[in-house]
Coordinates of C-alpha atoms and ligand atoms in Angstrom, one line a residue:
X945 CA 41.8 76.2 -6.1
X946 CA 39.1 78.2 -7.1
X947 CA 36.6 78.8 -4.2
X948 CA 33.5 77.1 -6.1
X949 CA 35.4 73.8 -6.6
X950 CA 36.8 73.9 -2.9
X951 CA 33.3 74.6 -1.6
X952 CA 32.0 72.0 -3.8
X953 CA 34.8 69.6 -2.3
X954 CA 34.1 70.8 1.4
X955 CA 30.2 70.1 1.0
X956 CA 31.1 66.6 -0.6
X957 CA 33.6 65.8 2.6
X958 CA 30.8 66.7 4.9
X959 CA 28.3 64.5 3.1
X960 CA 30.7 61.5 2.9
X961 CA 31.6 61.8 6.8
X962 CA 27.8 61.8 7.4
X963 CA 27.1 58.7 5.5
X964 CA 30.2 56.9 6.3
X965 CA 32.2 57.0 3.2
X966 CA 35.7 56.5 2.8
X967 CA 37.4 60.0 1.9
X968 CA 39.9 58.0 -0.1
X969 CA 37.0 56.5 -2.1
X970 CA 35.9 60.3 -3.1
X971 CA 39.5 61.1 -4.6
X972 CA 37.9 59.6 -8.0
X973 CA 35.3 62.5 -7.6
X974 CA 37.9 65.3 -7.2
X975 CA 39.7 65.3 -10.3
X976 CA 38.1 65.6 -13.9
X977 CA 38.4 62.5 -16.0
X978 CA 39.3 64.9 -19.0
X979 CA 40.1 68.4 -20.0
X980 CA 39.6 69.8 -23.0
X981 CA 40.9 73.4 -24.0
X982 CA 40.9 75.4 -27.3
X983 CA 41.8 78.8 -28.6
X984 CA 38.7 79.7 -30.6
X985 CA 39.4 81.8 -33.8
X986 CA 36.5 83.7 -35.6
X987 CA 36.5 86.3 -38.2
X988 CA 34.8 89.5 -36.8
X989 CA 32.4 91.5 -38.9
X990 CA 35.3 94.1 -39.3
X991 CA 37.4 91.1 -40.9
X992 CA 39.6 91.1 -37.9
X993 CA 40.5 87.5 -36.4
X994 CA 39.7 87.3 -32.7
X995 CA 40.5 84.5 -30.2
X996 CA 38.4 83.2 -27.4
X997 CA 39.7 80.7 -24.5
X998 CA 37.0 77.4 -24.7
X999 CA 37.1 74.7 -22.5
X1000 CA 34.9 71.3 -22.0
X1001 CA 35.3 69.6 -18.5
X1002 CA 34.2 65.9 -18.8
X1003 CA 34.2 65.3 -15.2
X1004 CA 32.8 61.9 -14.4
X1005 CA 30.9 59.3 -16.4
X1006 CA 30.3 56.4 -13.6
X1007 CA 26.2 56.9 -14.2
X1008 CA 26.2 57.4 -17.9
X1009 CA 27.5 59.8 -20.6
X1010 CA 29.1 63.1 -19.6
X1011 CA 26.3 65.8 -19.6
X1012 CA 26.2 69.5 -18.9
X1013 CA 25.6 73.1 -20.7
X1014 CA 27.8 75.2 -22.2
X1015 CA 28.1 79.0 -21.1
X1016 CA 29.2 81.9 -23.3
X1017 CA 30.4 84.4 -20.1
X1018 CA 33.3 86.8 -19.5
X1019 CA 34.4 85.0 -16.2
X1020 CA 34.4 81.8 -17.7
X1021 CA 37.9 79.8 -16.8
X1022 CA 39.0 76.6 -16.1
X1023 CA 38.6 76.3 -12.4
X1024 CA 34.8 77.3 -12.6
X1025 CA 34.1 74.6 -15.2
X1026 CA 35.8 72.2 -13.1
X1027 CA 33.5 72.9 -10.2
X1028 CA 30.5 73.3 -12.3
X1029 CA 31.2 69.9 -13.9
X1030 CA 31.6 68.4 -10.7
X1031 CA 28.6 69.8 -9.7
X1032 CA 26.9 68.5 -12.6
X1033 CA 27.9 65.2 -12.0
X1034 CA 26.2 65.1 -8.5
X1035 CA 23.1 66.9 -9.9
X1036 CA 22.6 64.3 -12.5
X1037 CA 23.3 61.6 -9.5
X1038 CA 20.8 63.3 -7.2
X1039 CA 18.2 63.5 -9.6
X1040 CA 18.8 60.1 -10.8
X1041 CA 19.2 60.4 -14.4
X1042 CA 21.7 57.9 -16.3
X1043 CA 24.2 60.9 -17.0
X1044 CA 27.8 61.7 -15.9
X1045 CA 28.8 65.3 -15.5
X1046 CA 30.3 67.7 -17.8
X1047 CA 30.4 71.6 -18.3
X1048 CA 31.6 73.8 -21.0
X1049 CA 32.3 77.7 -21.8
X1050 CA 33.9 80.2 -23.7
X1051 CA 35.4 83.4 -22.3
X1052 CA 33.6 86.0 -24.0
X1053 CA 31.2 88.8 -23.5
X1054 CA 28.2 87.6 -25.7
X1055 CA 26.5 91.2 -25.9
X1056 CA 29.6 92.7 -27.5
X1057 CA 29.0 90.1 -30.5
X1058 CA 26.8 90.3 -34.0
X1059 CA 24.4 87.2 -34.5
X1060 CA 27.0 86.1 -37.3
X1061 CA 29.8 86.2 -34.9
X1062 CA 28.0 84.3 -32.3
X1063 CA 27.3 81.8 -34.6
X1064 CA 30.6 81.5 -36.1
X1065 CA 32.0 81.1 -32.1
X1066 CA 29.3 78.3 -31.5
X1067 CA 30.5 76.6 -34.7
X1068 CA 34.1 76.8 -33.5
X1069 CA 33.2 75.4 -30.3
X1070 CA 31.8 72.4 -31.9
X1071 CA 34.7 72.2 -34.3
X1072 CA 37.2 72.2 -31.5
X1073 CA 35.4 69.5 -29.4
X1074 CA 33.4 67.5 -31.7
X1075 CA 35.4 64.1 -31.7
X1076 CA 34.7 63.9 -27.6
X1077 CA 30.9 64.9 -28.2
X1078 CA 28.0 62.5 -28.9
X1079 CA 24.6 60.9 -27.7
X1080 CA 26.9 58.4 -25.9
X1081 CA 29.8 60.3 -25.1
X1082 CA 28.9 63.8 -23.8
X1083 CA 25.7 65.7 -24.5
X1084 CA 25.9 69.6 -24.1
X1085 CA 23.0 71.9 -23.5
X1086 CA 22.7 75.4 -23.0
X1087 CA 23.6 77.3 -19.8
X1088 CA 24.2 81.1 -19.2
X1089 CA 24.1 83.5 -22.2
X1090 CA 23.4 80.3 -24.6
X1091 CA 19.9 79.2 -26.0
X1092 CA 18.1 77.0 -28.5
X1093 CA 19.5 78.8 -31.5
X1094 CA 23.1 78.2 -30.4
X1095 CA 22.4 74.8 -29.8
X1096 CA 20.9 74.6 -33.6
X1097 CA 24.0 76.0 -34.8
X1098 CA 25.9 73.6 -32.8
X1099 CA 24.0 70.4 -33.8
X1100 CA 24.3 71.6 -37.5
X1101 CA 28.1 71.9 -37.1
X1102 CA 28.5 68.8 -35.3
X1103 CA 26.3 66.9 -38.2
X1104 CA 28.3 68.3 -41.0
X1105 CA 31.6 67.4 -39.4
X1106 CA 30.1 63.9 -38.8
X1107 CA 28.3 63.6 -42.2
X1108 CA 25.1 62.4 -40.4
X1109 CA 22.5 63.8 -38.3
X1110 CA 22.6 62.8 -34.5
X1111 CA 19.6 64.7 -32.9
X1112 CA 20.5 63.2 -29.2
X1113 CA 24.2 64.8 -29.2
X1114 CA 22.6 68.0 -28.0
X1115 CA 19.7 69.1 -25.7
X1116 CA 18.0 72.2 -25.4
X1117 CA 17.2 72.2 -29.1
X1118 CA 14.5 74.1 -30.9
X1119 CA 11.2 72.1 -31.0
X1120 CA 11.6 71.7 -34.9
X1121 CA 14.9 69.7 -34.2
X1122 CA 13.8 67.5 -31.8
X1123 CA 13.9 69.8 -28.6
X1124 CA 11.7 69.5 -25.8
X1125 CA 8.3 71.6 -25.8
X1126 CA 9.1 72.4 -22.1
X1127 CA 12.9 72.7 -22.0
X1128 CA 13.1 76.6 -22.1
X1129 CA 10.6 76.6 -18.7
X1130 CA 12.2 73.3 -17.3
X1131 CA 14.6 74.6 -14.8
X1132 CA 12.3 77.2 -13.5
X1133 CA 9.1 75.1 -13.5
X1134 CA 11.3 72.3 -11.7
X1135 CA 12.5 74.8 -9.0
X1136 CA 8.8 75.7 -8.3
X1137 CA 7.6 72.2 -8.0
X1138 CA 10.3 71.7 -5.5
X1139 CA 9.7 74.7 -3.7
X1140 CA 5.8 74.2 -3.6
X1141 CA 6.8 70.8 -2.1
X1142 CA 9.1 71.8 0.2
X1143 CA 6.5 74.5 1.5
X1144 CA 4.0 71.7 1.9
X1145 CA 6.1 69.7 3.8
X1146 CA 7.4 72.2 6.4
X1147 CA 3.6 73.7 6.5
X1148 CA 4.8 77.0 5.6
X1149 CA 1.9 79.5 5.6
X1150 CA 1.1 79.8 1.7
X1151 CA -0.9 83.1 1.1
X1152 CA 0.6 85.8 -0.7
X1153 CA 4.1 84.9 -0.4
X1154 CA 6.8 87.2 -1.3
X1155 CA 9.9 86.7 -3.6
X1156 CA 12.9 88.3 -4.4
X1157 CA 14.7 87.3 -7.8
X1158 CA 18.1 87.9 -8.5
X1159 CA 18.8 87.2 -12.2
X1160 CA 16.5 87.6 -15.2
X1161 CA 17.8 85.4 -17.8
X1162 CA 16.1 82.4 -18.9
X1163 CA 15.9 80.8 -15.3
X1164 CA 15.0 84.0 -13.3
X1165 CA 12.7 85.2 -15.6
X1166 CA 10.7 82.0 -16.2
X1167 CA 10.7 81.5 -12.3
X1168 CA 9.5 85.1 -11.7
X1169 CA 6.8 84.5 -14.3
X1170 CA 5.7 81.0 -13.2
X1171 CA 5.6 82.4 -9.6
X1172 CA 3.8 85.6 -10.3
X1173 CA 0.9 83.3 -12.2
X1174 CA 0.7 81.2 -9.0
X1175 CA -0.2 84.1 -7.0
X1176 CA 3.1 85.0 -5.5
X1177 CA 3.9 88.5 -4.8
X1178 CA 7.2 89.5 -6.8
X1179 CA 8.9 92.2 -4.6
X1180 CA 12.2 92.6 -6.8
X1181 CA 13.8 91.5 -9.8
X1182 CA 17.4 92.3 -11.1
X1183 CA 19.7 91.4 -14.2
X1184 CA 23.4 92.1 -14.4
X1185 CA 23.1 95.8 -14.6
X1186 CA 20.9 96.1 -11.6
X1187 CA 17.6 95.7 -10.4
X1188 CA 14.0 97.2 -9.3
X1189 CA 11.9 96.8 -6.1
X1190 CA 8.7 97.8 -5.1
X1191 CA 8.4 100.8 -2.9
X1192 CA 5.8 100.1 -0.3
X1193 CA 5.2 96.2 0.5
X1194 CA 2.5 97.3 2.7
X1195 CA 0.2 99.0 0.1
X1196 CA -3.3 97.8 0.2
X1197 CA -4.1 96.0 -3.4
X1198 CA -0.5 95.8 -4.3
X1199 CA 0.2 92.8 -6.1
X1200 CA 3.9 93.4 -6.7
X1201 CA 6.0 93.5 -10.0
X1202 CA 4.2 92.0 -12.8
X1203 CA 7.4 90.0 -14.6
X1204 CA 5.5 89.4 -18.0
X1205 CA 5.0 93.3 -18.3
X1206 CA 9.0 93.7 -17.2
X1207 CA 9.7 91.3 -19.6
X1208 CA 8.4 93.3 -22.1
X1209 CA 10.0 96.2 -20.8
X1210 CA 13.5 94.7 -20.9
X1211 CA 13.1 93.7 -24.6
X1212 CA 12.3 97.6 -25.3
X1213 CA 14.9 98.9 -23.1
X1214 CA 17.6 96.4 -23.1
X1215 CA 18.3 96.2 -19.4
X1216 CA 16.0 95.7 -16.3
X1217 CA 17.6 98.7 -14.7
X1218 CA 16.3 100.7 -17.6
X1219 CA 13.0 99.7 -16.7
X1220 CA 12.7 102.3 -13.8
X1221 CA 9.7 103.8 -14.8
X1222 CA 6.1 104.9 -14.1
X1223 CA 3.0 104.2 -15.6
X1224 CA 4.9 103.1 -19.3
X1225 CA 5.3 99.9 -20.7
X1226 CA 6.5 98.3 -17.4
X1227 CA 3.5 99.9 -15.7
X1228 CA 2.7 97.9 -12.7
X1229 CA 0.0 99.1 -10.1
X1230 CA 2.7 100.5 -8.1
X1231 CA 5.6 102.6 -8.2
X1232 CA 9.2 101.0 -8.2
X1233 CA 12.8 101.8 -7.5
X1234 CA 16.0 100.9 -8.4
X1235 CA 18.1 98.4 -6.2
X1236 CA 21.6 97.0 -6.5
X1237 CA 22.2 93.3 -7.0
X1238 CA 23.7 93.0 -3.4
X1239 CA 20.9 94.9 -1.7
X1240 CA 18.2 92.8 -3.5
X1241 CA 19.5 89.9 -1.7
X1242 CA 19.3 91.6 1.9
X1243 CA 15.5 92.5 1.4
X1244 CA 12.8 91.2 4.1
X1245 CA 11.1 88.4 1.8
X1246 CA 9.7 84.9 2.1
X1247 CA 11.5 83.6 -0.6
X1248 CA 14.8 84.8 -1.9
X1249 CA 15.9 83.1 -5.4
X1250 CA 19.5 83.8 -6.3
X1251 CA 19.1 82.9 -10.3
X1252 CA 22.2 84.4 -11.9
X1253 CA 26.0 83.6 -11.0
X1254 CA 28.2 81.7 -8.3
X1255 CA 29.1 83.2 -5.1
X1256 CA 26.4 85.9 -4.4
X1257 CA 26.1 84.9 -0.7
X1258 CA 29.2 85.0 1.2
X1259 CA 30.4 85.7 4.5
X1260 CA 30.1 89.4 4.0
X1261 CA 26.6 89.5 3.5
X1262 CA 25.1 86.1 5.2
X1263 CA 24.3 87.9 8.3
X1264 CA 22.1 90.4 6.6
X1265 CA 20.0 88.1 4.7
X1266 CA 16.4 88.3 5.8
X1267 CA 14.6 85.8 3.7
X1268 CA 13.1 82.8 5.5
X1269 CA 13.6 80.4 2.6
X1270 CA 16.6 80.5 -0.3
X1271 CA 15.8 78.7 -3.6
X1272 CA 19.2 78.2 -5.3
X1273 CA 18.4 78.5 -9.3
X1274 CA 21.8 79.4 -9.9
X1275 CA 24.6 77.1 -9.7
X1276 CA 26.9 77.6 -6.6
X1277 CA 25.5 80.9 -5.3
X1278 CA 26.1 80.2 -1.7
X1279 CA 29.8 80.3 -0.4
X1280 CA 30.3 77.0 1.8
X1281 CA 31.2 79.5 4.9
X1282 CA 28.1 81.5 4.3
X1283 CA 26.0 78.6 4.3
X1284 CA 26.9 77.9 7.5
X1285 CA 26.0 81.1 8.9
X1286 CA 22.4 80.7 7.1
X1287 CA 22.2 77.5 8.7
X1288 CA 22.9 78.8 12.1
X1289 CA 20.3 81.9 11.5
X1290 CA 17.6 79.2 10.8
X1291 CA 17.3 80.3 7.1
X1292 CA 16.1 77.2 5.1
X1293 CA 18.3 76.7 2.1
X1294 CA 16.9 74.4 -1.0
X1295 CA 20.2 73.7 -2.5
X1296 CA 21.2 74.0 -6.1
X1297 CA 21.6 70.4 -7.0
X1298 CA 17.9 70.1 -6.4
X1299 CA 16.4 73.4 -7.1
X1300 CA 17.7 73.9 -10.7
X1301 CA 18.0 70.0 -11.7
X1302 CA 14.7 70.5 -13.6
X1303 CA 16.6 71.7 -16.7
X1304 CA 18.7 68.8 -16.9
X1305 CA 15.9 66.4 -16.1
X1306 CA 14.1 67.6 -19.2
X1307 CA 17.2 67.7 -21.3
X1308 CA 17.1 63.8 -20.3
X1309 CA 13.4 63.4 -21.9
X1310 CA 14.6 65.2 -25.1
X1311 CA 17.8 62.9 -25.4
X1312 CA 15.5 59.7 -24.5
X1313 CA 13.0 60.9 -27.1
X1314 CA 15.9 61.4 -29.9
X1315 CA 17.2 58.1 -29.4
X1316 CA 14.0 56.5 -29.3
X1317 CA 12.7 58.5 -32.3
X1318 CA 9.5 59.3 -30.3
X1319 CA 7.9 62.7 -29.6
X1320 CA 6.7 63.3 -26.1
X1321 CA 3.7 65.8 -25.7
X1322 CA 3.6 68.5 -23.4
X1323 CA 1.8 67.2 -20.5
X1324 CA 3.8 63.8 -20.6
X1325 CA 7.0 65.9 -20.1
X1326 CA 5.3 67.9 -17.5
X1327 CA 4.0 65.3 -15.5
X1328 CA 7.4 63.2 -15.7
X1329 CA 9.3 66.7 -14.5
X1330 CA 7.2 67.1 -11.8
X1331 CA 7.2 63.5 -10.5
X1332 CA 11.1 63.8 -10.6
X1333 CA 11.4 66.9 -8.6
X1334 CA 9.0 65.9 -6.2
X1335 CA 10.6 62.6 -5.7
X1336 CA 14.0 64.3 -5.4
X1337 CA 12.8 66.6 -2.8
X1338 CA 11.2 63.5 -0.9
X1339 CA 14.5 61.8 -1.0
X1340 CA 16.7 64.9 0.1
X1341 CA 14.2 66.0 2.9
X1342 CA 14.2 62.4 4.2
X1343 CA 17.8 61.9 4.1
X1344 CA 18.2 65.4 6.1
X1345 CA 15.9 64.0 8.8
X1346 CA 17.7 61.0 9.3
X1347 CA 21.0 62.3 9.1
X1348 CA 19.7 65.4 11.2
X1349 CA 21.4 67.7 8.8
X1350 CA 20.6 70.5 6.1
X1351 CA 19.1 70.1 2.9
X1352 CA 22.5 70.8 0.9
X1353 CA 24.6 68.2 2.9
X1354 CA 21.5 65.8 2.5
X1355 CA 21.5 66.5 -1.5
X1356 CA 25.2 65.6 -1.7
X1357 CA 24.8 62.5 0.4
X1358 CA 22.0 61.2 -1.8
X1359 CA 24.1 61.8 -4.9
X1360 CA 27.4 60.2 -3.1
X1361 CA 24.9 57.2 -2.4
X1362 CA 23.8 56.7 -5.8
X1363 CA 27.6 57.2 -7.4
X1364 CA 29.0 54.6 -5.0
X1365 CA 25.9 52.1 -4.4
X1366 CA 25.8 51.7 -8.2
X1367 CA 29.4 51.7 -8.6
X1368 CA 30.4 49.8 -5.6
X1369 CA 27.0 48.1 -3.9
X1370 CA 28.4 49.3 -0.7
X1371 CA 25.8 51.1 1.4
X1372 CA 22.3 50.0 2.2
X1373 CA 20.7 52.7 1.0
X1374 CA 17.4 54.6 1.2
X1375 CA 16.9 54.6 -2.5
Ligands
LIG972 N1 22.8 74.2 -17.7 C1 22.0 73.5 -17.2 C2 22.5 73.2 -15.7 O1 23.3 73.8 -15.3 C3 21.2 72.3 -17.9 C4 22.4 71.3 -18.2 C5 21.8 70.2 -19.3 O2 20.5 70.1 -19.6 O3 22.5 69.4 -19.8 O4 22.0 72.2 -15.1

């Protein structure tokens, strides 16, 4: 069994024990309902036929249609998809939206594809699985290396195959296709709402907080920009090729890295590690130097934000983590055993199921507005997102105090309560 799936089930079992849920009841949560597999064939620009393994795991639909992203990544495999689909089931339950959980992916390095090939691959994915997708069946969305453009190709292919347009069959679409105005920033914004709310609850000193962020995709880059705009000092950023860190944190007047400038530089140079420069486009009022992804995790900082891929904090480096708070914007960045070490060391972890739920929360608003044929304005979506994330944190925090446990276990407990209260009406719950 893949470590991520094993770790997710270990967390589930820990939470089930705390709330007194019979382990046998949980068996239904340990196996996916349906696994879809295909080998997607596309014609390359050079006229060759290439195939790519593709998956959609529909894990659980007790609370509503299956829901979850599709990622394009070289490390995609079925086990990973199963784990992430289970996590989506729990995330959607925790944040209290009427969806089950699913996840899809294609094993591919999308950076090696041309735009035309990427479009062909996106369409091939839908052609393989469209019979199992739809607004009341399974609603995909973006995930790692997928974006509104890819959703647009996918919904176009879906509509072509079905012979009618069903906007609510995909979320994370461009605005012109019924997408939410705030979907691109939603995951990051949701995480920041949770973080700020948590800092208030624990009365953490709030001035000039420092943050180090691993990952500069949609989630990492937007989280960095929002935090920077709110006055946080960004001390390090990284992407798949490596990162940059400010040289001297103590320098007077040092405001840290400016992720807006860094983003411009990335666009120009292609990678973040290439933005190791002085006084050029990524100009910041201080020098910065290169840092590896691993070393970034071990920096002394108030807040560490893993926003890339799973299994970054492991038993190997957990003892060296120096952050006070970890905000898990990636799915599954901390291994189960590493989590125990972090807890013992008093490092506070805001778990992925809650921290990154803002993306799917706004997907829900998008789906709802498409179904009802409404247009939600920006302010309305932002207010709903804020309320949902803060309420999620309140409940998780409350449960963590009630059961004297960490936030992750409390988050899993809340998800379990929602899944079983609604299905079996067994618990007198706090919700
Ligand atoms: N891929 C995102 C996640 O892992 C969003 C999924 C969605 O919006 O359905 O939460």
